[in-house]
Short mmCIF file of C-alpha atoms in Angstrom, two decimals:
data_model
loop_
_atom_site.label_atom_id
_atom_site.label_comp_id
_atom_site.label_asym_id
_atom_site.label_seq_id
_atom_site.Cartn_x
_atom_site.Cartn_y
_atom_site.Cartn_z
CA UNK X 225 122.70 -56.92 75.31
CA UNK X 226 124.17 -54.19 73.65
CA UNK X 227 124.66 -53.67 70.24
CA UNK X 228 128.70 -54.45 69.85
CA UNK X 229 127.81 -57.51 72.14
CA UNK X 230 125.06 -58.98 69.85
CA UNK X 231 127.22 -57.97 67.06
CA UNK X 232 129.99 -60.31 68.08
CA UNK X 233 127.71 -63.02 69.50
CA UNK X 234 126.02 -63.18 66.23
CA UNK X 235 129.77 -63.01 64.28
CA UNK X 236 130.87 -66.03 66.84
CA UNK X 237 127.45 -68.18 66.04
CA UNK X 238 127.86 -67.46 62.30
CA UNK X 239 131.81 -68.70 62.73
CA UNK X 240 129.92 -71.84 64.32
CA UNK X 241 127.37 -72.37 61.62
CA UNK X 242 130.32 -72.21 58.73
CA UNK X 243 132.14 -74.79 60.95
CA UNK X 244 128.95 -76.72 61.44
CA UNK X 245 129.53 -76.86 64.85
CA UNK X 246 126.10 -74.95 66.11
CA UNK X 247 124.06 -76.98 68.99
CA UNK X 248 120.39 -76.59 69.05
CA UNK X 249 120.15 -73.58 71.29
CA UNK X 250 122.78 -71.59 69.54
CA UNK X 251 120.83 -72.48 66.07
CA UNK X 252 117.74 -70.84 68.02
CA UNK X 253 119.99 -67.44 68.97
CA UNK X 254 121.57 -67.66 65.47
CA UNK X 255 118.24 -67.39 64.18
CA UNK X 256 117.28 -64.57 66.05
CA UNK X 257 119.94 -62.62 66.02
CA UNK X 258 120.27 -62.74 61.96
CA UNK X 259 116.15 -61.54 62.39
CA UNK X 260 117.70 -58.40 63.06
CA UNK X 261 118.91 -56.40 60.04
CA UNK X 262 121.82 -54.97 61.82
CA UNK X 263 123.48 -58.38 61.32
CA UNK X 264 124.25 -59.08 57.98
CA UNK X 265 126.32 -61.46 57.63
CA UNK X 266 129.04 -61.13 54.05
CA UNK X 267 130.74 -64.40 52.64
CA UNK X 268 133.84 -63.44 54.63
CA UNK X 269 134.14 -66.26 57.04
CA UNK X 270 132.80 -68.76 54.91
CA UNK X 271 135.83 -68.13 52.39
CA UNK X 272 138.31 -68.06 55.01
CA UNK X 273 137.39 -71.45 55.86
CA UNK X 274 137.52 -72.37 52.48
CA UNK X 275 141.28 -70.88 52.16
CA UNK X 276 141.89 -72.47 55.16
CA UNK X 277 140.48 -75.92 53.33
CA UNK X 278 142.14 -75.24 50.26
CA UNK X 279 145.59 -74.59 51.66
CA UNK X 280 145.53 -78.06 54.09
CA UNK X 281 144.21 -79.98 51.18
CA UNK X 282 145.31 -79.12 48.44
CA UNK X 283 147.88 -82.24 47.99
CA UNK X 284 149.24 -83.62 44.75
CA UNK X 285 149.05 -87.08 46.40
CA UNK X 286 145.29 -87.33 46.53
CA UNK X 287 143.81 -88.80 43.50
CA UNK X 288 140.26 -89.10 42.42
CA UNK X 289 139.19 -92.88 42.16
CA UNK X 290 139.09 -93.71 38.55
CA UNK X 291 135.60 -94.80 38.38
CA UNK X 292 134.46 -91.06 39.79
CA UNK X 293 136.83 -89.06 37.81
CA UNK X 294 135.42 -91.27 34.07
CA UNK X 295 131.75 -90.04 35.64
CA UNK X 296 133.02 -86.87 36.02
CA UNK X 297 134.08 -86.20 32.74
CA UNK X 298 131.35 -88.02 31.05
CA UNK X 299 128.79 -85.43 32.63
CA UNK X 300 129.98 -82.66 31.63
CA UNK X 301 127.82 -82.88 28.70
CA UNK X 302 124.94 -82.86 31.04
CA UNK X 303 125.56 -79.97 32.61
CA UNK X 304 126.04 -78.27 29.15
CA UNK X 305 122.33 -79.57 28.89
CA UNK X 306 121.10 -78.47 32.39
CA UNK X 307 122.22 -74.83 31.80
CA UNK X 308 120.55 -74.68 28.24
CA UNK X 309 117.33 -75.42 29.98
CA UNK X 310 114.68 -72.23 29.83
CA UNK X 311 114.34 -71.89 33.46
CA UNK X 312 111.74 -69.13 33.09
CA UNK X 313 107.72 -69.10 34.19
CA UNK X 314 105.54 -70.40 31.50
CA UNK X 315 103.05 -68.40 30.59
CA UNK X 316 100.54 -70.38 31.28
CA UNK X 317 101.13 -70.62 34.87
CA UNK X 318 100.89 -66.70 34.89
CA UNK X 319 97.88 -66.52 33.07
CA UNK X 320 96.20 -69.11 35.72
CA UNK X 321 97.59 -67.33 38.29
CA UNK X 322 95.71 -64.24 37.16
CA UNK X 323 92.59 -65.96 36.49
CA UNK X 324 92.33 -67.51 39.69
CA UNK X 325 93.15 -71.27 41.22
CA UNK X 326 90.43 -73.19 40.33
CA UNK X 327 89.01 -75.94 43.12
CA UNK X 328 90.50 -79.02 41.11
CA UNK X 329 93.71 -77.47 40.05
CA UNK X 330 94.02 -76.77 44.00
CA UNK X 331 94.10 -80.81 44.37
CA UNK X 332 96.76 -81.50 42.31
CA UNK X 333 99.88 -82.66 44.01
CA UNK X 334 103.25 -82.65 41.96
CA UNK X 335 106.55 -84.05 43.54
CA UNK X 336 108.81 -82.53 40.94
CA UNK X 337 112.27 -84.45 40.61
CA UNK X 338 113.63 -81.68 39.50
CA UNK X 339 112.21 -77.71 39.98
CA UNK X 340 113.64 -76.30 37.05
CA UNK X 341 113.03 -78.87 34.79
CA UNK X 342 109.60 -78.21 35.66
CA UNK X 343 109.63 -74.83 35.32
CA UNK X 344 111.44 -74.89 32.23
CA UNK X 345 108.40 -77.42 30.57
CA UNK X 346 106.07 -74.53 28.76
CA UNK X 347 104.31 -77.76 27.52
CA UNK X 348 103.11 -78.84 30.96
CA UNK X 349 99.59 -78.84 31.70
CA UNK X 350 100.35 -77.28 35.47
CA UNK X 351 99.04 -74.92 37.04
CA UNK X 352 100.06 -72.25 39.65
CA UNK X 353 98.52 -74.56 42.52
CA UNK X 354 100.90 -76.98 41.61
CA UNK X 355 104.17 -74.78 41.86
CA UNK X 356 102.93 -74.53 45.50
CA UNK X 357 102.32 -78.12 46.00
CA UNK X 358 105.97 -78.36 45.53
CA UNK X 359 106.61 -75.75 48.25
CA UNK X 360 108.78 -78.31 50.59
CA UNK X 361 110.72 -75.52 52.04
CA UNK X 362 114.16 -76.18 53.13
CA UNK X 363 114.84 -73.26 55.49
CA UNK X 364 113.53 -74.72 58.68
CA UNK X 365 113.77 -78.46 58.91
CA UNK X 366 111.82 -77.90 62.02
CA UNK X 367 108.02 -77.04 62.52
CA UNK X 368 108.04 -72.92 63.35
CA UNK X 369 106.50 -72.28 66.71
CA UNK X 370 103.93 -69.06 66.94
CA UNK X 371 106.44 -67.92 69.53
CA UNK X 372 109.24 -68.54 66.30
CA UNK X 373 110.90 -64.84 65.76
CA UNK X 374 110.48 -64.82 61.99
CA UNK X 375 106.82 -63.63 62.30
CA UNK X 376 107.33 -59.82 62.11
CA UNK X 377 104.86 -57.60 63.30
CA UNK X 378 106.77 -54.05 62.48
CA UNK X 379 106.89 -51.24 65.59
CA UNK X 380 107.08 -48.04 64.03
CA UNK X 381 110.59 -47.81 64.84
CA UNK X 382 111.47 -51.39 63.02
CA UNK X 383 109.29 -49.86 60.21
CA UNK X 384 111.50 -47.06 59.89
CA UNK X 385 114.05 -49.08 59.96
CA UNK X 386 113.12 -51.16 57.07
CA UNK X 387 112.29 -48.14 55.15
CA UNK X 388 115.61 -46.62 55.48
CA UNK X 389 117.73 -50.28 55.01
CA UNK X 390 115.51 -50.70 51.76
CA UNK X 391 116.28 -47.44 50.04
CA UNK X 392 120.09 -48.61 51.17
CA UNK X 393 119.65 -51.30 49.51
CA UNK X 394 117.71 -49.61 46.52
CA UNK X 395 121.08 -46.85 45.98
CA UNK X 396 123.64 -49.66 46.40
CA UNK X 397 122.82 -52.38 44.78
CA UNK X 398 124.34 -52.82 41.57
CA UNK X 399 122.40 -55.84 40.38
CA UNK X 400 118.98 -54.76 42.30
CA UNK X 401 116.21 -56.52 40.77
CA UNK X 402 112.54 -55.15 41.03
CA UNK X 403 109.05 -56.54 40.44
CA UNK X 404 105.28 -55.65 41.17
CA UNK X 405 103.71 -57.81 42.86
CA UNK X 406 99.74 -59.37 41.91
CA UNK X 407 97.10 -60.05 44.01
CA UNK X 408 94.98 -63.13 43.46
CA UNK X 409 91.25 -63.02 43.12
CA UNK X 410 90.57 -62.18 46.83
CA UNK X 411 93.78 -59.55 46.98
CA UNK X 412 93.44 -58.03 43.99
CA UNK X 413 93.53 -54.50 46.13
CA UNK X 414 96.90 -55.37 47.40
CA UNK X 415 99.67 -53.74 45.24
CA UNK X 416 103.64 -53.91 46.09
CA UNK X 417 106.52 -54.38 44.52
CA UNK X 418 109.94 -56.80 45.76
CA UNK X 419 113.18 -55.56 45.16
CA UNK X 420 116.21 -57.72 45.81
CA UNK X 421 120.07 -58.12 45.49
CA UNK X 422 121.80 -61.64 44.81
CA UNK X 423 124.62 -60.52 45.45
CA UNK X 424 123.89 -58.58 49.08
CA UNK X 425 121.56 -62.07 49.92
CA UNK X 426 118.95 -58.72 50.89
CA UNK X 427 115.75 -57.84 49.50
CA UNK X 428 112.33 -56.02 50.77
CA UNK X 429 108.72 -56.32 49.55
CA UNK X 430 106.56 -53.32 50.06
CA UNK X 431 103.13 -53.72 50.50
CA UNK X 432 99.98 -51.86 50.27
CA UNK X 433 96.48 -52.99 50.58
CA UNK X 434 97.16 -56.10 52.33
CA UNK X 435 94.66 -57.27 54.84
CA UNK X 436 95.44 -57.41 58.38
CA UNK X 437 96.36 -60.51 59.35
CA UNK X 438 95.91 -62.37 63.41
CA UNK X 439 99.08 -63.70 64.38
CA UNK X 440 97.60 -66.30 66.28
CA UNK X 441 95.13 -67.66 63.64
CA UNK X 442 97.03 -67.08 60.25
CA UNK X 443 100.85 -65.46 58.87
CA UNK X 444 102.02 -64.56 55.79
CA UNK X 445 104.71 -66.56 54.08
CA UNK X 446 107.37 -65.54 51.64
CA UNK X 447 108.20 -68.20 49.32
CA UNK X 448 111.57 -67.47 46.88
CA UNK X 449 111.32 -69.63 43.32
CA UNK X 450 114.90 -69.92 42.31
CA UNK X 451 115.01 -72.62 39.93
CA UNK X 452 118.70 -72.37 39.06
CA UNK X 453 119.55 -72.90 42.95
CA UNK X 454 116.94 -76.15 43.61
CA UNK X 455 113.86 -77.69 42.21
CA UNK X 456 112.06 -76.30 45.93
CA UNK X 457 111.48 -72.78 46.37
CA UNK X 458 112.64 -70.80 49.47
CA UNK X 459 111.22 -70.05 52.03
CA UNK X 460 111.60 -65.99 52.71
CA UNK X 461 110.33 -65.44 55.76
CA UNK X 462 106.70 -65.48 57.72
CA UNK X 463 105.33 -62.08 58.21
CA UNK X 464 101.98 -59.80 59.81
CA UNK X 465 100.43 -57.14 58.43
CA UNK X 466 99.28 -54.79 61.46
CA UNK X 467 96.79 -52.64 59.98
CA UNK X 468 95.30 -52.52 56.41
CA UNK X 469 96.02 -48.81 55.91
CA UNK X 470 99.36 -47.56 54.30
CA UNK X 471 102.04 -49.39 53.43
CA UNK X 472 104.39 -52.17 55.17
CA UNK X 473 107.75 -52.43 54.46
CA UNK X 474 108.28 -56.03 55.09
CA UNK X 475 112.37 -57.69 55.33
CA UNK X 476 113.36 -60.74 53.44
CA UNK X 477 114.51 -63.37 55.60
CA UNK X 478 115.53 -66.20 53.56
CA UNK X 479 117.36 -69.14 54.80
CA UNK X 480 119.09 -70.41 52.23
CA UNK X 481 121.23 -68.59 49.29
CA UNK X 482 119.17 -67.25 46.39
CA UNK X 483 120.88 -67.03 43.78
CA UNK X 484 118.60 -66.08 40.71
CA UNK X 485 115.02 -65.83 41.65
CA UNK X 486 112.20 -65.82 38.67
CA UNK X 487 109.49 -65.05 41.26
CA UNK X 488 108.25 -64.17 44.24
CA UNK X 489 104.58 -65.66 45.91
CA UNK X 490 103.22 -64.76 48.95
CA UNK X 491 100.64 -67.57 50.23
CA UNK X 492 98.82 -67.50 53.71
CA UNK X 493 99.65 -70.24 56.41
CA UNK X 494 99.10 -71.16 59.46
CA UNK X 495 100.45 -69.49 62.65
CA UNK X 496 104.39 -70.12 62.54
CA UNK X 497 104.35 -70.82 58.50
CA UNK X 498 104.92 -74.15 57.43
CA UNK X 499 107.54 -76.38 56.10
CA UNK X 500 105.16 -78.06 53.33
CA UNK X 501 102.53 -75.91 51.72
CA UNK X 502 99.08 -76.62 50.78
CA UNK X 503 98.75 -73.85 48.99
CA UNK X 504 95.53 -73.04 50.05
CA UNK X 505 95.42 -69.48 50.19
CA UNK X 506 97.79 -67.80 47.84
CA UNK X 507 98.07 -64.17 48.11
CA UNK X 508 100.38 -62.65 45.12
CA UNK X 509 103.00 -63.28 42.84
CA UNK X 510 105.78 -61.06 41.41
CA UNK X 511 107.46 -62.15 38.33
CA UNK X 512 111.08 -61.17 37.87
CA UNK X 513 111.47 -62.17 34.25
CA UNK I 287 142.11 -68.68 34.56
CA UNK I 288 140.84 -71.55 33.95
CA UNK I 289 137.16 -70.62 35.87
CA UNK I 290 136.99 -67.58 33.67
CA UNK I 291 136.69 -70.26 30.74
CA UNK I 292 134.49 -71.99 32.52
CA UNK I 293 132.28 -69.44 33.07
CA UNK I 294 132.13 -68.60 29.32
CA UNK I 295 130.70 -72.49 28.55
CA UNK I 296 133.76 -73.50 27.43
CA UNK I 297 133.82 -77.54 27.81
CA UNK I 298 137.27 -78.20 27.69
CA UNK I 299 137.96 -75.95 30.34
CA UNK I 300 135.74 -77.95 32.76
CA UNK I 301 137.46 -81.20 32.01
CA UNK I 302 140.63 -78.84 33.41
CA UNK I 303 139.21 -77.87 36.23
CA UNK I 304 137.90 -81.18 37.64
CA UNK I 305 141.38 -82.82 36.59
CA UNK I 306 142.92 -79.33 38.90
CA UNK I 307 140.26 -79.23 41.55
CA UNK I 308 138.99 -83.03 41.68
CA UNK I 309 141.60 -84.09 44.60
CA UNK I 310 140.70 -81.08 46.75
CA UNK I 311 136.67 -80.84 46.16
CA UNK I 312 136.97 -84.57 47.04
CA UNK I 313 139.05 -83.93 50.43
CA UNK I 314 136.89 -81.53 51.31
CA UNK I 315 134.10 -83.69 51.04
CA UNK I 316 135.64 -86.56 52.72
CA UNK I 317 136.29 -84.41 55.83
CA UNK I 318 132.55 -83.96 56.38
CA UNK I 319 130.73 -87.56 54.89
CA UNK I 320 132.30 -91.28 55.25
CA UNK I 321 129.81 -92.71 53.22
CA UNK I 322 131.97 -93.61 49.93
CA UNK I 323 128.34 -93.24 47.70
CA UNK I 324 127.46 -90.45 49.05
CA UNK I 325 130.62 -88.80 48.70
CA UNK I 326 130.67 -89.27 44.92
CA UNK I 327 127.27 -87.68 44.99
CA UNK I 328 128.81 -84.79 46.73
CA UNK I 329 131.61 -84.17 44.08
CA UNK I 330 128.94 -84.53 41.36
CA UNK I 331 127.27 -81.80 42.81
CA UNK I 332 129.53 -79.69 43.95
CA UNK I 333 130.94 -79.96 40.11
CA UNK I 334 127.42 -79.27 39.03
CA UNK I 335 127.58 -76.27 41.33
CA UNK I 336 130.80 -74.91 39.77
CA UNK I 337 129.71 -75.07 36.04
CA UNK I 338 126.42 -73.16 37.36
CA UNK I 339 128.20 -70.89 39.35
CA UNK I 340 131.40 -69.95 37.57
CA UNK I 341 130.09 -67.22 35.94
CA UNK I 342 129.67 -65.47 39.36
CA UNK I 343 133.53 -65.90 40.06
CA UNK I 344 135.40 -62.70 40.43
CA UNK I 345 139.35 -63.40 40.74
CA UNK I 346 139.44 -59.50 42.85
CA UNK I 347 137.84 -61.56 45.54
CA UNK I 348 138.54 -64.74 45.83
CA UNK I 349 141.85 -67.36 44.76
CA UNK I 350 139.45 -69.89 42.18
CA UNK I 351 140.93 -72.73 45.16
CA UNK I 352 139.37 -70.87 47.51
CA UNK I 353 135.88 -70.44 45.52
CA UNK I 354 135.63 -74.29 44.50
CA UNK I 355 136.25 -74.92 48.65
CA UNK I 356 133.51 -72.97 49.56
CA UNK I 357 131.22 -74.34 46.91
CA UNK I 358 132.26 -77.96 47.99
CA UNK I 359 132.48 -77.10 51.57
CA UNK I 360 128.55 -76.09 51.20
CA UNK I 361 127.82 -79.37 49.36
CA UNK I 362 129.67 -81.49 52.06
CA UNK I 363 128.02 -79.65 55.25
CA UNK I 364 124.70 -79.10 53.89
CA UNK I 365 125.45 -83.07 53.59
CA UNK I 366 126.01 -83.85 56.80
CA UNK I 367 123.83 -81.89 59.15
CA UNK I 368 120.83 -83.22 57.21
CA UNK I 369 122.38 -86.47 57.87
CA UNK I 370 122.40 -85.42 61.69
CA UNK I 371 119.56 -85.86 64.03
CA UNK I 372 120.64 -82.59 64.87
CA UNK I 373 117.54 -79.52 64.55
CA UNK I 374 118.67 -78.10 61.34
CA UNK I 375 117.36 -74.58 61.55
CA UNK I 376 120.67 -73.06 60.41
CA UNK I 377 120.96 -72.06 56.77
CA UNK I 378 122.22 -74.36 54.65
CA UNK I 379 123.82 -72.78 51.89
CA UNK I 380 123.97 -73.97 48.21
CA UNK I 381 125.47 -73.46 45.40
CA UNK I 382 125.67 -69.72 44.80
CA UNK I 383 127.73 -66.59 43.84
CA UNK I 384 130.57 -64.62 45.54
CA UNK I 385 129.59 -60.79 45.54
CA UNK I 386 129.96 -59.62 42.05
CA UNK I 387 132.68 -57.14 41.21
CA UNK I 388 130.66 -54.30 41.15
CA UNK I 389 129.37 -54.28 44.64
CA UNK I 390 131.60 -53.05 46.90
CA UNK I 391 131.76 -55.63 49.49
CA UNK I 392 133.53 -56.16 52.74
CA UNK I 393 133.56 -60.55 51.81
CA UNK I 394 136.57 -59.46 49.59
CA UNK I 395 139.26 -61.95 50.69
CA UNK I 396 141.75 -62.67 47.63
CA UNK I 397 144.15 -64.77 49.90
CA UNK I 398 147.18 -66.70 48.20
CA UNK I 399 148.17 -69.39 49.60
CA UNK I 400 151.89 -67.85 51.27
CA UNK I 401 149.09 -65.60 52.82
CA UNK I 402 147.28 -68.31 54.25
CA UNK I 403 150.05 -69.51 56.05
CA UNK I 404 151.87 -65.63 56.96
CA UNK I 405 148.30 -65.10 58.55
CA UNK I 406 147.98 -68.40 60.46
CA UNK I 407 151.33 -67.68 61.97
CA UNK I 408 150.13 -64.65 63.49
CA UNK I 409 147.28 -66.37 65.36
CA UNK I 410 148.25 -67.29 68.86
CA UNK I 411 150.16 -70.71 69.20
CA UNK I 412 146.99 -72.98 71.15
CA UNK I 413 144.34 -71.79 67.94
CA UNK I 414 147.35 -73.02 65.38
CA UNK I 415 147.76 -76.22 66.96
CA UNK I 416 143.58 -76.72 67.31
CA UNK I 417 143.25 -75.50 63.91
CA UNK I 418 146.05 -77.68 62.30
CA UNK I 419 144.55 -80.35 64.30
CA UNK I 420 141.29 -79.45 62.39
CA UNK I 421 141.73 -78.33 59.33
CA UNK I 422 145.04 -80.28 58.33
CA UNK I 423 144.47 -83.59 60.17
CA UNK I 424 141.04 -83.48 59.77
CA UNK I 425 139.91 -84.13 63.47
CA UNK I 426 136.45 -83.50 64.80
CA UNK I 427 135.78 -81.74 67.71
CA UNK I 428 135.52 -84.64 70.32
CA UNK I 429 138.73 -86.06 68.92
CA UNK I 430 140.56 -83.15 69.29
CA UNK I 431 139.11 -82.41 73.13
CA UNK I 432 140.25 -86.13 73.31
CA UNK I 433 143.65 -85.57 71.87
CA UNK I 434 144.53 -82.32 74.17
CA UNK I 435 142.02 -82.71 77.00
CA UNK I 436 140.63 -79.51 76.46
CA UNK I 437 137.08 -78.48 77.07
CA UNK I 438 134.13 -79.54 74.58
CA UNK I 439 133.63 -75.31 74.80
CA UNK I 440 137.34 -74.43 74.44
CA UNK I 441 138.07 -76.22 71.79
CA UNK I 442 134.60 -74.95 69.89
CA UNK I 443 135.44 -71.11 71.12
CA UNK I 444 139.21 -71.49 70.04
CA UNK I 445 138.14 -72.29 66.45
CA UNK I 446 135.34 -69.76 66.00
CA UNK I 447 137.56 -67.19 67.44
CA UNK I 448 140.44 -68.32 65.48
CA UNK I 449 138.02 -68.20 62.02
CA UNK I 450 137.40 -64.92 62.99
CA UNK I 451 140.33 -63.46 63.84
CA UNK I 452 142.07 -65.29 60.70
CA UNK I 453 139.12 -63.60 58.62
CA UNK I 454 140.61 -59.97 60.20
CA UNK I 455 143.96 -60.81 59.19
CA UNK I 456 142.91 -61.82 55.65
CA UNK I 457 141.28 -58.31 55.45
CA UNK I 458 144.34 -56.67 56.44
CA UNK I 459 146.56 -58.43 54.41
CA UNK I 460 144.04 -58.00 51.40
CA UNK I 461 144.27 -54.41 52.04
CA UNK I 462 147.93 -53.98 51.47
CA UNK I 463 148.84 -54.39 55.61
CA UNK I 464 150.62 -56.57 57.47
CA UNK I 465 148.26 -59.12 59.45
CA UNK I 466 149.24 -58.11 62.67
CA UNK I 467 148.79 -54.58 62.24
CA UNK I 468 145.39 -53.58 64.64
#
């Protein structure tokens, strides 16, 4: 297919996806086509449809029912509350993180009701195996398949590619956030740092050090922590590492919206990542604030 | 504007905005869920959403009607596809920001509402009547092959094409043109 022809078939599936209207096998085209970083999708369409929304619906005959409006009002002092929360990482959690996952810690199993509030409790005993216990992702409702296209394993020409979109990226971005990542006990040669762009939905870690990985066996996995968006972090993408040597410029391919992400952890998973982490092999962790 | 208050924590200003913005964040919802508990549960949210989100409103890009639509339009959808059997491998959007102001960005689409309806009239006359049949009456896409006994894929093509092509006009019209220029 050539390029203007993917262009506009990914343009017509994204028009489908803001109308809701995608069938199975155009989900599975959607979601290869958006792999490739010449299709960036902006919030374009999506606010045309809401014009469109907002000019049929917008009528001064539709009323709230009472009950729903009173509930309304009353919770506005609860989202006064929400906001005032500390949504950052504890310190604690860091300093675990740093010293390793210990065997029992890697047992515990929290369900969260909320992520942020959980985040925001500097008081709670929890550990960094525990953020990942909570790693429900909601990108892919579905199980991944090893043949799934987010697994990248970069040609030198997509590798180029990468490198040039990220220093794009990098020179103009005017709310680019950047963090190093850490390795944990067993990757503590790794280096890399994340940088990313709320408001470009783009970002791109760069990693050095990182062991080779076999597709077949085991993938990295990209998980987002954005606690202001949902109590379950992200899921940004599954991911090889080729070769050991130099360094891999490595696309985030997130789902869902981030909107203000406090960190970035890289875990190990199964062929075709997973929905639900056990968090049995986490990599690193970048910090954002 | 009353979002900009918002934005700043001002409570008084949210009371404004759900009394302003209640009846459409609740039509919007109702297109998309039938479920009367569940679509309380959507306004909630998607009111939760704005008083998160406000801050990231930019009035250069977007009408503030057209910014609470798209954050209850994401509420409502992300709604009902995981209420679907459907495979739910598309993304589904929360809440979130509109491009800040200092990014130039191509999502720019500051549409009043005369625009709206200068642009529509420019798309060709079958897309108006599927898309007044969708967005005004509120029709899904079986009952609209069922009302004009088009095609499952016409109908589906017409209104993709037609978001697009409305999206194009919006651009144009943003940019100081008329929507029909090429």
């Amino acid at each position: 297919m050539k390029n203007q022809d993917t262009s506009d078939r990914f343009e017509e599936l994204e028009a489908g996806r803001i109308l809701g209207d995608l069938v199975p096998s155009e989900i599975q085209d959607w979601k290869m086509l958006s792999a490739n970083p010449s299709n960036q999708a902006d919030l374009s369409l999506e606010l045309a449809a809401a014009a469109l929304d907002a000019e049929f619906l917008t009528s001064e005959d539709t009323v709230l029912p009472e009950e729903l409006l009173k509930k309304l009002h009353n919770g506005i002092s609860e989202f006064v509350k929400a906001e005032n929360e500390d949504t950052g990482l504890p310190e604690e959690l860091l300093k675990k993180f740093h010293n390793g996952i210990s065997e029992s810690e890697n047992d515990v199993i929290v369900r969260p009701t909320r992520w942020q509030g959980l985040l925001a409790s500097s008081k709670t005993a929890w550990s960094i195996a525990a953020l990942f216990a909570v790693l429900f992702v909601a990108k892919s409702f579905v199980e991944k398949t090893p043949a799934d296209p987010g697994g990248l394993m970069a040609t030198a020409p997509e590798k180029a590619a990468s490198s040039e979109a990220r220093k794009t990226l990098i020179s103009k971005a005017g709310d680019l956030i950047q963090s190093e990542f850490g390795g944990t006990e067993n990757y503590n040669q790794m280096s890399g740092t994340v940088v990313w762009s709320d408001s470009l939905q783009e970002g791109y870690m760069s990693l050095t050090n990182l062991p080779a990985n076999d597709p077949g066996a085991k993938q990295y996995q990209l998980w987002i922590v954005d606690p202001g968006r949902d109590e379950k972090p992200v899921d940004g993408g599954v991911f090889d590492i080729s070769t050991s040597d130099g360094t891999a410029i490595i696309p985030i391919r997130n789902p869902l919206m981030v909107t203000n992400p406090k960190a970035f952890v890289i875990t190990l998973e199964q062929s075709g990542g997973v929905v639900v982490s056990k968090q049995e092999i986490v990599v690193a962790l970048a910090k954002t604030s | 504007m009353v979002l900009l208050r918002v934005a700043q924590g001002d409570e008084r200003a949210m009371e404004q905005c759900i009394t302003k913005f209640g009846p459409l964040v609740w039509s919007i919802a109702k297109r998309h869920v039938q479920d009367h508990s569940s679509l309380e549960d959507i306004v909630q949210e998607a009111f939760t959403d704005l008083w998160k989100s406000a801050k990231r409103y930019n009035p250069a890009i977007a009408t503030e009607s057209t910014f609470v639509g798209l954050l209850a339009r994401r509420r409502a959808i992300d709604f009902a596809r995981k209420e679907s059997r459907k495979p739910q491998l598309e993304p589904l959007p929360d809440a979130d920001s509109l491009p800040h102001a200092s990014i130039e960005s191509s999502a720019t689409l500051r549409c009043e509402s005369e625009d709206v309806r200068a642009a529509l009239k420019e798309l060709p006359e079958e897309t108006q009547q599927i898309f007044s049949l969708h967005f005004d009456e509120g029709m899904t896409h079986p009952e609209i092959v069922e009302k004009t006994g088009l095609p499952l894929g016409t109908v589906k093509t017409r209104l993709r094409r037609g978001l697009i092509d409305l999206r194009n006009k919006f651009r144009r019209l943003d940019s100081g043109q008329s929507p029909s220029n090429p």
